[in-house]
DNA sequence: TATATTTGCTTGCGAATTGCAAGTGTAAAG
DNA sequence: CTTTACACTTGCAATTCGCAAGCAAATATA
């Protein structure tokens, strides 16, 4: 299950073999910019992903080493998903997608976040990466 | 045909509604980094995309305004695809995908391009954007 | 002028993937 | 000890995918 097929040795292609899925990147977005970390929270997103797809993509993300799964601190019947360094490294990609969408598609954007990104992209990326790392340790 | 469905108003999600497809981004990669511009050239890529998928994705890219289709200068039975500004603006996304793949997946990378990106990402992105714009005018 | 080739697609079809609805299992709460 | 919360799993119709073959117009070749 969930065996990755690499189509070529091109770095863009190999990235897409993992990340070239609409749901995968929305899960990562939710973790980074919405602070979500549980199955139930991911289900509540505006895009309404199906439960089987969510389960499948979480398993893929875990097997690909982008996130870790652990029993939640408050409840034993609950799991917490956290980004690994490999996952944290996708933040620049998500940020570029956000900027492109903001510029070229009809969207509703958080003005604070947009201003932050336009003021200094690299600094904003680093801030969210730092924040994700801190959460992973907690 | 090729009607886009927007899943939400989030800029990451709207970007993915257009770009969240493995083939779409490989076509853009071929245009930007391999200088390809015809149907036949796209078919020759290492990833071997099916002819019906290529035709479909080129139509999508055209209808979404990422590229333009024109009769080739040398042959009337040939078409030339060129990036629009909206297409040129995807270069930062492709560059981030390339960097992530290089760092986290087994790949074979062009050392010159990698060195150029590591020396100065913004400068390299601008160079390829300039080059794509020049080609579009030719 | 007749035939072959290049180029850019379409079409058909079996296989894989998706999305929806409903069901399952375990832990905690009442 | 029943109910609720949470995280999935299963079944199934419908869409999408990938492969192979076919098609049509423009050009090259004999």
Short mmCIF file of C-alpha atoms in Angstrom, two decimals, chain A residues 26-129:
data_model
loop_
_atom_site.label_atom_id
_atom_site.label_comp_id
_atom_site.label_asym_id
_atom_site.label_seq_id
_atom_site.Cartn_x
_atom_site.Cartn_y
_atom_site.Cartn_z
CA UNK A 26 -4.15 21.28 1.47
CA UNK A 27 -3.38 19.10 4.51
CA UNK A 28 0.06 20.70 4.75
CA UNK A 29 -1.52 24.15 4.37
CA UNK A 30 -3.91 23.39 7.23
CA UNK A 31 -1.05 22.29 9.46
CA UNK A 32 1.12 25.33 8.71
CA UNK A 33 -1.34 28.18 8.42
CA UNK A 34 -4.37 26.97 10.34
CA UNK A 35 -2.53 25.13 13.12
CA UNK A 36 -4.55 21.95 12.55
CA UNK A 37 -3.22 18.60 13.77
CA UNK A 38 -6.05 16.04 13.97
CA UNK A 39 -8.15 14.00 11.57
CA UNK A 40 -11.32 15.75 12.67
CA UNK A 41 -9.82 19.21 12.15
CA UNK A 42 -8.68 18.36 8.61
CA UNK A 43 -12.19 17.18 7.74
CA UNK A 44 -13.65 20.55 8.66
CA UNK A 45 -11.79 22.50 5.97
CA UNK A 46 -13.75 24.47 3.40
CA UNK A 47 -12.75 22.02 0.64
CA UNK A 48 -14.61 19.11 2.31
CA UNK A 49 -12.35 16.17 1.54
CA UNK A 50 -13.79 12.64 1.71
CA UNK A 51 -12.88 10.59 4.79
CA UNK A 52 -11.25 7.76 2.82
CA UNK A 53 -9.13 10.23 0.85
CA UNK A 54 -8.00 11.97 4.04
CA UNK A 55 -7.03 8.66 5.66
CA UNK A 56 -5.14 7.65 2.52
CA UNK A 57 -3.28 10.95 2.21
CA UNK A 58 -2.32 11.05 5.90
CA UNK A 59 -0.88 7.55 5.50
CA UNK A 60 1.02 8.66 2.40
CA UNK A 61 2.38 11.73 4.17
CA UNK A 62 3.49 9.59 7.08
CA UNK A 63 5.10 6.89 4.91
CA UNK A 64 6.86 9.59 2.88
CA UNK A 65 8.24 11.07 6.10
CA UNK A 66 6.53 14.46 5.87
CA UNK A 67 4.69 14.03 9.15
CA UNK A 68 4.57 11.90 12.26
CA UNK A 69 1.55 10.38 13.97
CA UNK A 70 1.31 10.17 17.74
CA UNK A 71 -1.36 9.59 20.40
CA UNK A 72 -2.75 12.93 21.54
CA UNK A 73 -1.72 14.33 24.91
CA UNK A 74 -5.30 14.81 26.13
CA UNK A 75 -7.04 11.71 24.77
CA UNK A 76 -5.84 8.22 24.02
CA UNK A 77 -8.43 7.74 21.28
CA UNK A 78 -7.11 10.74 19.37
CA UNK A 79 -4.02 11.22 17.21
CA UNK A 80 -1.83 14.23 16.65
CA UNK A 81 -0.03 14.82 13.36
CA UNK A 82 3.12 16.94 13.29
CA UNK A 83 5.45 18.08 10.52
CA UNK A 84 8.91 16.63 10.17
CA UNK A 85 11.80 18.69 8.75
CA UNK A 86 10.93 17.27 5.32
CA UNK A 87 7.42 18.59 5.83
CA UNK A 88 8.60 21.96 7.13
CA UNK A 89 10.64 22.29 3.94
CA UNK A 90 7.45 22.34 1.85
CA UNK A 91 6.44 25.70 3.33
CA UNK A 92 8.22 27.74 0.60
CA UNK A 93 6.22 25.80 -2.03
CA UNK A 94 2.92 26.48 -0.27
CA UNK A 95 3.81 30.15 0.07
CA UNK A 96 4.52 30.45 -3.66
CA UNK A 97 1.20 28.75 -4.42
CA UNK A 98 -0.54 31.20 -2.11
CA UNK A 99 1.08 34.20 -3.82
CA UNK A 100 0.21 32.91 -7.29
CA UNK A 101 -3.40 32.25 -6.30
CA UNK A 102 -3.68 35.67 -4.72
CA UNK A 103 -2.40 37.35 -7.87
CA UNK A 104 -4.17 35.31 -10.54
CA UNK A 105 -7.34 33.75 -9.12
CA UNK A 106 -10.45 35.10 -7.40
CA UNK A 107 -9.67 34.45 -3.74
CA UNK A 108 -10.27 35.71 -0.26
CA UNK A 109 -6.96 36.28 1.47
CA UNK A 110 -5.95 37.02 5.04
CA UNK A 111 -4.70 40.63 4.66
CA UNK A 112 -2.27 40.31 7.57
CA UNK A 113 -0.58 37.26 6.13
CA UNK A 114 -0.41 38.78 2.66
CA UNK A 115 1.18 41.98 3.97
CA UNK A 116 3.66 39.92 5.94
CA UNK A 117 4.64 37.97 2.82
CA UNK A 118 4.93 41.03 0.64
CA UNK A 119 7.04 42.82 3.24
CA UNK A 120 9.58 40.00 3.25
CA UNK A 121 8.95 36.56 1.83
CA UNK A 122 12.04 34.86 3.22
CA UNK A 123 11.45 36.20 6.73
CA UNK A 124 7.80 35.12 6.71
CA UNK A 125 8.70 31.64 5.47
CA UNK A 126 11.28 31.29 8.23
CA UNK A 127 8.78 32.41 10.85
CA UNK A 128 6.25 29.74 9.90
CA UNK A 129 8.98 27.12 9.68
#
